[in-house]
PDB file of C-alpha atoms in Angstrom:
ATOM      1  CA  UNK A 193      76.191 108.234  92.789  1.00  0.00           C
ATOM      2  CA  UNK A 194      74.629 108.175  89.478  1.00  0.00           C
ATOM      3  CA  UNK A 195      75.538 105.139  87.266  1.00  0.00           C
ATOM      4  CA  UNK A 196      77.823 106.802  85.146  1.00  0.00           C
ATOM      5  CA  UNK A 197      79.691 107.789  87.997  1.00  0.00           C
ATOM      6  CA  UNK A 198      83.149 106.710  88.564  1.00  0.00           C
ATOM      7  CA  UNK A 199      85.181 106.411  91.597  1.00  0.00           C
ATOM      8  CA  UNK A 200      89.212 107.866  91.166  1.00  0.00           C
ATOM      9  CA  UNK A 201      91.904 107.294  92.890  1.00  0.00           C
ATOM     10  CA  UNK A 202      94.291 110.382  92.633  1.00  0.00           C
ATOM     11  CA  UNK A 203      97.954 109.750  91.687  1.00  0.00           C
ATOM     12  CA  UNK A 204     101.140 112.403  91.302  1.00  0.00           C
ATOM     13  CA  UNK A 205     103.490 111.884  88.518  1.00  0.00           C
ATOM     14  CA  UNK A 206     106.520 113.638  87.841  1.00  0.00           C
ATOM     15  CA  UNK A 207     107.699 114.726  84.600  1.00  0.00           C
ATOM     16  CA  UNK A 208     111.846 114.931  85.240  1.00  0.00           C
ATOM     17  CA  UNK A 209     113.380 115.874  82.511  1.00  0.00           C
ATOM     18  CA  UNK A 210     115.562 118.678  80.958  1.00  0.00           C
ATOM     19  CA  UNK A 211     113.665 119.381  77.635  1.00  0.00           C
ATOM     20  CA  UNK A 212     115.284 117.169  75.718  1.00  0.00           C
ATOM     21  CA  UNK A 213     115.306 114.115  78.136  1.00  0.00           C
ATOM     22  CA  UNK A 214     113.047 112.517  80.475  1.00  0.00           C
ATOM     23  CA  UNK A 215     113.190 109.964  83.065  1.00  0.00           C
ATOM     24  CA  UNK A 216     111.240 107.096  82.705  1.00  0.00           C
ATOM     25  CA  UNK A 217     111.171 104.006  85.639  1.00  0.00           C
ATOM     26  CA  UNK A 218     110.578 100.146  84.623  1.00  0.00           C
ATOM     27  CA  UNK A 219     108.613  98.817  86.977  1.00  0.00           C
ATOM     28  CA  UNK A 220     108.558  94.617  87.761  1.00  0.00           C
ATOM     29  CA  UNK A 221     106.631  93.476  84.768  1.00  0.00           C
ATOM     30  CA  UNK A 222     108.918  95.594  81.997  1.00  0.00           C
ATOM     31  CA  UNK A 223     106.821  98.426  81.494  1.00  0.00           C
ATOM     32  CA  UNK A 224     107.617 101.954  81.789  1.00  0.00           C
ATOM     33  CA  UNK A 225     106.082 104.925  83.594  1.00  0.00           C
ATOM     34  CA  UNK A 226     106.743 108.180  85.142  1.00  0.00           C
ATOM     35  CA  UNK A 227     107.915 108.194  88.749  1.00  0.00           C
ATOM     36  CA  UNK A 228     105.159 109.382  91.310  1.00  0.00           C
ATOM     37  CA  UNK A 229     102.342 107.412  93.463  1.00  0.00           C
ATOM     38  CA  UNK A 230      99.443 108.326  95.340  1.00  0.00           C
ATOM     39  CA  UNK A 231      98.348 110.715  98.011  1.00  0.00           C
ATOM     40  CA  UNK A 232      98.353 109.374 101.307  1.00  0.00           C
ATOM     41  CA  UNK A 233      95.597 110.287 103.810  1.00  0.00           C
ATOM     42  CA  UNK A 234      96.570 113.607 105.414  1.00  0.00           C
ATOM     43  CA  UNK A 235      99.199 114.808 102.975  1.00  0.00           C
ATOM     44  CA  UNK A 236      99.253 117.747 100.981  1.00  0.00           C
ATOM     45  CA  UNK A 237     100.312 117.660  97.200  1.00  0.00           C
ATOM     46  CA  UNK A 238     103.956 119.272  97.634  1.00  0.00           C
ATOM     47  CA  UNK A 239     103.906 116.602 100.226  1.00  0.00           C
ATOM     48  CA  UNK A 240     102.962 113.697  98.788  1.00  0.00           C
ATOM     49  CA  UNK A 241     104.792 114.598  95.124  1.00  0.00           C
ATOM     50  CA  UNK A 242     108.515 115.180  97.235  1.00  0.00           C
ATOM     51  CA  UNK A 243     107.625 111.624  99.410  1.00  0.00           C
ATOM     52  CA  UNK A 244     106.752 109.789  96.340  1.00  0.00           C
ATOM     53  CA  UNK A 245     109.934 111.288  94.261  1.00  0.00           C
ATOM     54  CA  UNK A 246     112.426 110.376  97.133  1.00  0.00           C
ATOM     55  CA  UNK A 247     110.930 106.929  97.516  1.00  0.00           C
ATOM     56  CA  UNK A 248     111.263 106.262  93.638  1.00  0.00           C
ATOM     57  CA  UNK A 249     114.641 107.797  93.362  1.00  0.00           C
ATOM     58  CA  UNK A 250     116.593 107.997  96.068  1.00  0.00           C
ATOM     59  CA  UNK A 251     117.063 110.897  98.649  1.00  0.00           C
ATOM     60  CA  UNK A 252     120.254 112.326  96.883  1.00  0.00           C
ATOM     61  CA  UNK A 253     118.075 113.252  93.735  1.00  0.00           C
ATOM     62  CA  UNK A 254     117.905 116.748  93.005  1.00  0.00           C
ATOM     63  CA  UNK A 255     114.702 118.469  91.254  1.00  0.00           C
ATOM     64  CA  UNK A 256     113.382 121.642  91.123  1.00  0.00           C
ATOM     65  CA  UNK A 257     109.025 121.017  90.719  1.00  0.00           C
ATOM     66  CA  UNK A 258     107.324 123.097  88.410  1.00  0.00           C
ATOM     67  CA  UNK A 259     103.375 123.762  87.887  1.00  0.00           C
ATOM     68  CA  UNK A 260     101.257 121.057  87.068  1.00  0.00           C
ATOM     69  CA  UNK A 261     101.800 120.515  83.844  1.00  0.00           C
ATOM     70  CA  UNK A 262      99.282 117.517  82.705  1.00  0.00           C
ATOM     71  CA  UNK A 263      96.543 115.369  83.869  1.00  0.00           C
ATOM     72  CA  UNK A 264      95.018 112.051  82.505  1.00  0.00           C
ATOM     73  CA  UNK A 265      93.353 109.323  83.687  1.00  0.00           C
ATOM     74  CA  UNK A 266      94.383 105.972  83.903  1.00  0.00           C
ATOM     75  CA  UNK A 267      92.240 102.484  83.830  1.00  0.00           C
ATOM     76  CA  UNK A 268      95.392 100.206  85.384  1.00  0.00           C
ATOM     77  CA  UNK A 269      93.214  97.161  84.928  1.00  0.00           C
ATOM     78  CA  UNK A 270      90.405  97.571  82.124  1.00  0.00           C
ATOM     79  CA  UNK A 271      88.348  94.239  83.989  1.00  0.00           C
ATOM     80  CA  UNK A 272      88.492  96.328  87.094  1.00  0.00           C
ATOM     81  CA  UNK A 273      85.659  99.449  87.421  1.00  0.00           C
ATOM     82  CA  UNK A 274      88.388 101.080  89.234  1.00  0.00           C
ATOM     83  CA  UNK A 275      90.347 104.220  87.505  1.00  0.00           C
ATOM     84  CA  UNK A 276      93.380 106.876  88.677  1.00  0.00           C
ATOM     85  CA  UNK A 277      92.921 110.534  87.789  1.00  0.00           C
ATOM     86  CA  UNK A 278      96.664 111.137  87.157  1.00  0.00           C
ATOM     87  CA  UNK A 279      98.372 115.240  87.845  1.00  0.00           C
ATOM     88  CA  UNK A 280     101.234 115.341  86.346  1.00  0.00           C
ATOM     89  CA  UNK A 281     103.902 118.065  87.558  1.00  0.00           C
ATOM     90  CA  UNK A 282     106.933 119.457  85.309  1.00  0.00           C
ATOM     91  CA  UNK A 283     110.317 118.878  86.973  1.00  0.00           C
ATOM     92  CA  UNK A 284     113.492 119.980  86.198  1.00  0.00           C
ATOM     93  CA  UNK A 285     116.700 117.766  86.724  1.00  0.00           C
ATOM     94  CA  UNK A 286     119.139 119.707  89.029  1.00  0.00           C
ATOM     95  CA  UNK A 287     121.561 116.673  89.525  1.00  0.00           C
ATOM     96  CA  UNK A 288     122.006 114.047  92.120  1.00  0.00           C
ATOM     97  CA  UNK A 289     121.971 110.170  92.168  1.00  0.00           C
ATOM     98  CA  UNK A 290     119.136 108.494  91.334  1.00  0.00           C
ATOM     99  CA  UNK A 291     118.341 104.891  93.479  1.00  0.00           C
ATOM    100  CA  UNK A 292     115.877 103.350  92.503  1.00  0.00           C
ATOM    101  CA  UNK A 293     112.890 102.249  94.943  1.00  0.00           C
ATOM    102  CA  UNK A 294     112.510  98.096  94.965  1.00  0.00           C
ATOM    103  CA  UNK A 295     109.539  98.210  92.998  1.00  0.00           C
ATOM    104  CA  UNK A 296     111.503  99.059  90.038  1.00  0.00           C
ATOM    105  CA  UNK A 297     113.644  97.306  88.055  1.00  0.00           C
ATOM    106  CA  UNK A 298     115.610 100.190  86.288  1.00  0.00           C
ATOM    107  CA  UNK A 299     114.952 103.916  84.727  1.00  0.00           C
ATOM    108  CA  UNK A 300     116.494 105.522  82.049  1.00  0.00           C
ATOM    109  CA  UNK A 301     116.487 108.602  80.279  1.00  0.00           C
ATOM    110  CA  UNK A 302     114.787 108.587  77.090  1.00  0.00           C
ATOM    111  CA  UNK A 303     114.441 111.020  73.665  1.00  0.00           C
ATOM    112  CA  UNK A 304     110.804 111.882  71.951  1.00  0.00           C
ATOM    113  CA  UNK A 305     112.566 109.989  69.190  1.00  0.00           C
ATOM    114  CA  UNK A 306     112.541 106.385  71.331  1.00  0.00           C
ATOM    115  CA  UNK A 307     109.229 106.586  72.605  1.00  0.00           C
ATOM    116  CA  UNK A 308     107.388 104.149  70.136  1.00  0.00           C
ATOM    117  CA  UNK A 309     110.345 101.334  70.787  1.00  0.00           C
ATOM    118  CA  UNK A 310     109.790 101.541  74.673  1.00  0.00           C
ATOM    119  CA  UNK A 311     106.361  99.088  76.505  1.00  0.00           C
ATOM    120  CA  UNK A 312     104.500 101.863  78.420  1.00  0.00           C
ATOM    121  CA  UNK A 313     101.841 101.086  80.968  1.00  0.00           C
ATOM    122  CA  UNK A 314      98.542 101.879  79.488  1.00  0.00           C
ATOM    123  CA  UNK A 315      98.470 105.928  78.781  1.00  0.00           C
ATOM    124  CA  UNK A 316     101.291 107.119  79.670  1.00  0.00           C
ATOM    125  CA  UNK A 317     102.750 106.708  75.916  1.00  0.00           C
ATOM    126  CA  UNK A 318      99.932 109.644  75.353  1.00  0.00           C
ATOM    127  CA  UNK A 319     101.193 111.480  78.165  1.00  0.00           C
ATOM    128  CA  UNK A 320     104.925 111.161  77.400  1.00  0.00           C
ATOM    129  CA  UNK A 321     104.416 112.141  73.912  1.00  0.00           C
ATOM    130  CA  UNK A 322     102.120 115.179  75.149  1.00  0.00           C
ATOM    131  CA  UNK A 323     105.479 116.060  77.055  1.00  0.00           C
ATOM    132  CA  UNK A 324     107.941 115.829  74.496  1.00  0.00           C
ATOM    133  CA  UNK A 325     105.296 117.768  72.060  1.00  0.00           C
ATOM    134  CA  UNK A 326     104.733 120.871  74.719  1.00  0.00           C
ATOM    135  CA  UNK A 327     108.956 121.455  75.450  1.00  0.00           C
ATOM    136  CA  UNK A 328     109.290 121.417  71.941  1.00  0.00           C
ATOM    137  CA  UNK A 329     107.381 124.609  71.532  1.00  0.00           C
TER     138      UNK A 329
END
C-alpha cells in the first residue's frame, strides 16, 4: 500500500423513513445516527443490512429495503488512522414495533426541519440532510 492509502472498514446504514420522517437511534454517549453496523465475515449485504436492522430494532419491525441510496465515509475517531466507508440503503417504514438494541439509549423520528437542534456523530448530519434534500425532489 502506497502512503496515501487508507484502510476501510465497510458499514450498512439504513435510511427508515417515510419521506417526511426518518428514524434516527441515540446511541450511549447522546449522539445520533442511522441504524445499521458492519458486515460480518461471510455475509452478504441483504444479509448483513436485515441482521443489523433486527438487532437495532427489534424483530417485529417492518421495512421494505430499497437501492442503495448513499455512501460516505466516516473517520469515528479523527486521532485514529482508521476510517468506515459507509452504504447507505433507502428503507421504507411498513409498521411494526421498534426495540431498541442495548447499545442504544432511544430513537426517534425526526423532520429535515430538526436536524440542526439534534448532536449527530461526525457525518451523518451531511448524510441526513442529503436524505431529507433527495425525498424532497
Amino acid at each position: 500500500m502506497g502512503q496515501n492509502d487508507q484502510n476501510f472498514c465497510v458499514g450498512l446504514k439504513a435510511f427508515v423513513g417515510d419521506g417526511k420522517k426518518l428514524l434516527v437511534l441515540e446511541d450511549k454517549h447522546g449522539q445520533w445516527e442511522l441504524p445499521g453496523g458492519k458486515i460480518q465475515i461471510g455475509e452478504d449485504i441483504p444479509t448483513a443490512l436485515n441482521r443489523e436492522i433486527k438487532e437495532e430494532l427489534g424483530e417485529r419491525i417492518q421495512i421494505e429495503r430499497g437501492p442503495i441510496f448513499h455512501g460516505w465515509i466516516r473517520q469515528p475517531d479523527p486521532n485514529r488512522d482508521f476510517f468506515i466507508f459507509l452504504v447507505g440503503f433507502s428503507c421504507i417504514w411498513k409498521g411494526g414495533e421498534i426495540t431498541i438494541s442495548p447499545e442504544h439509549k432511544s430513537f426517534r423520528w425526526i423532520t429535515k426541519e430538526e436536524i440542526d437542534t439534534i448532536e449527530f456523530e461526525n457525518t451523518y448530519k451531511d448524510a441526513i440532510k442529503y436524505y431529507f434534500q433527495s425525498v424532497g425532489k
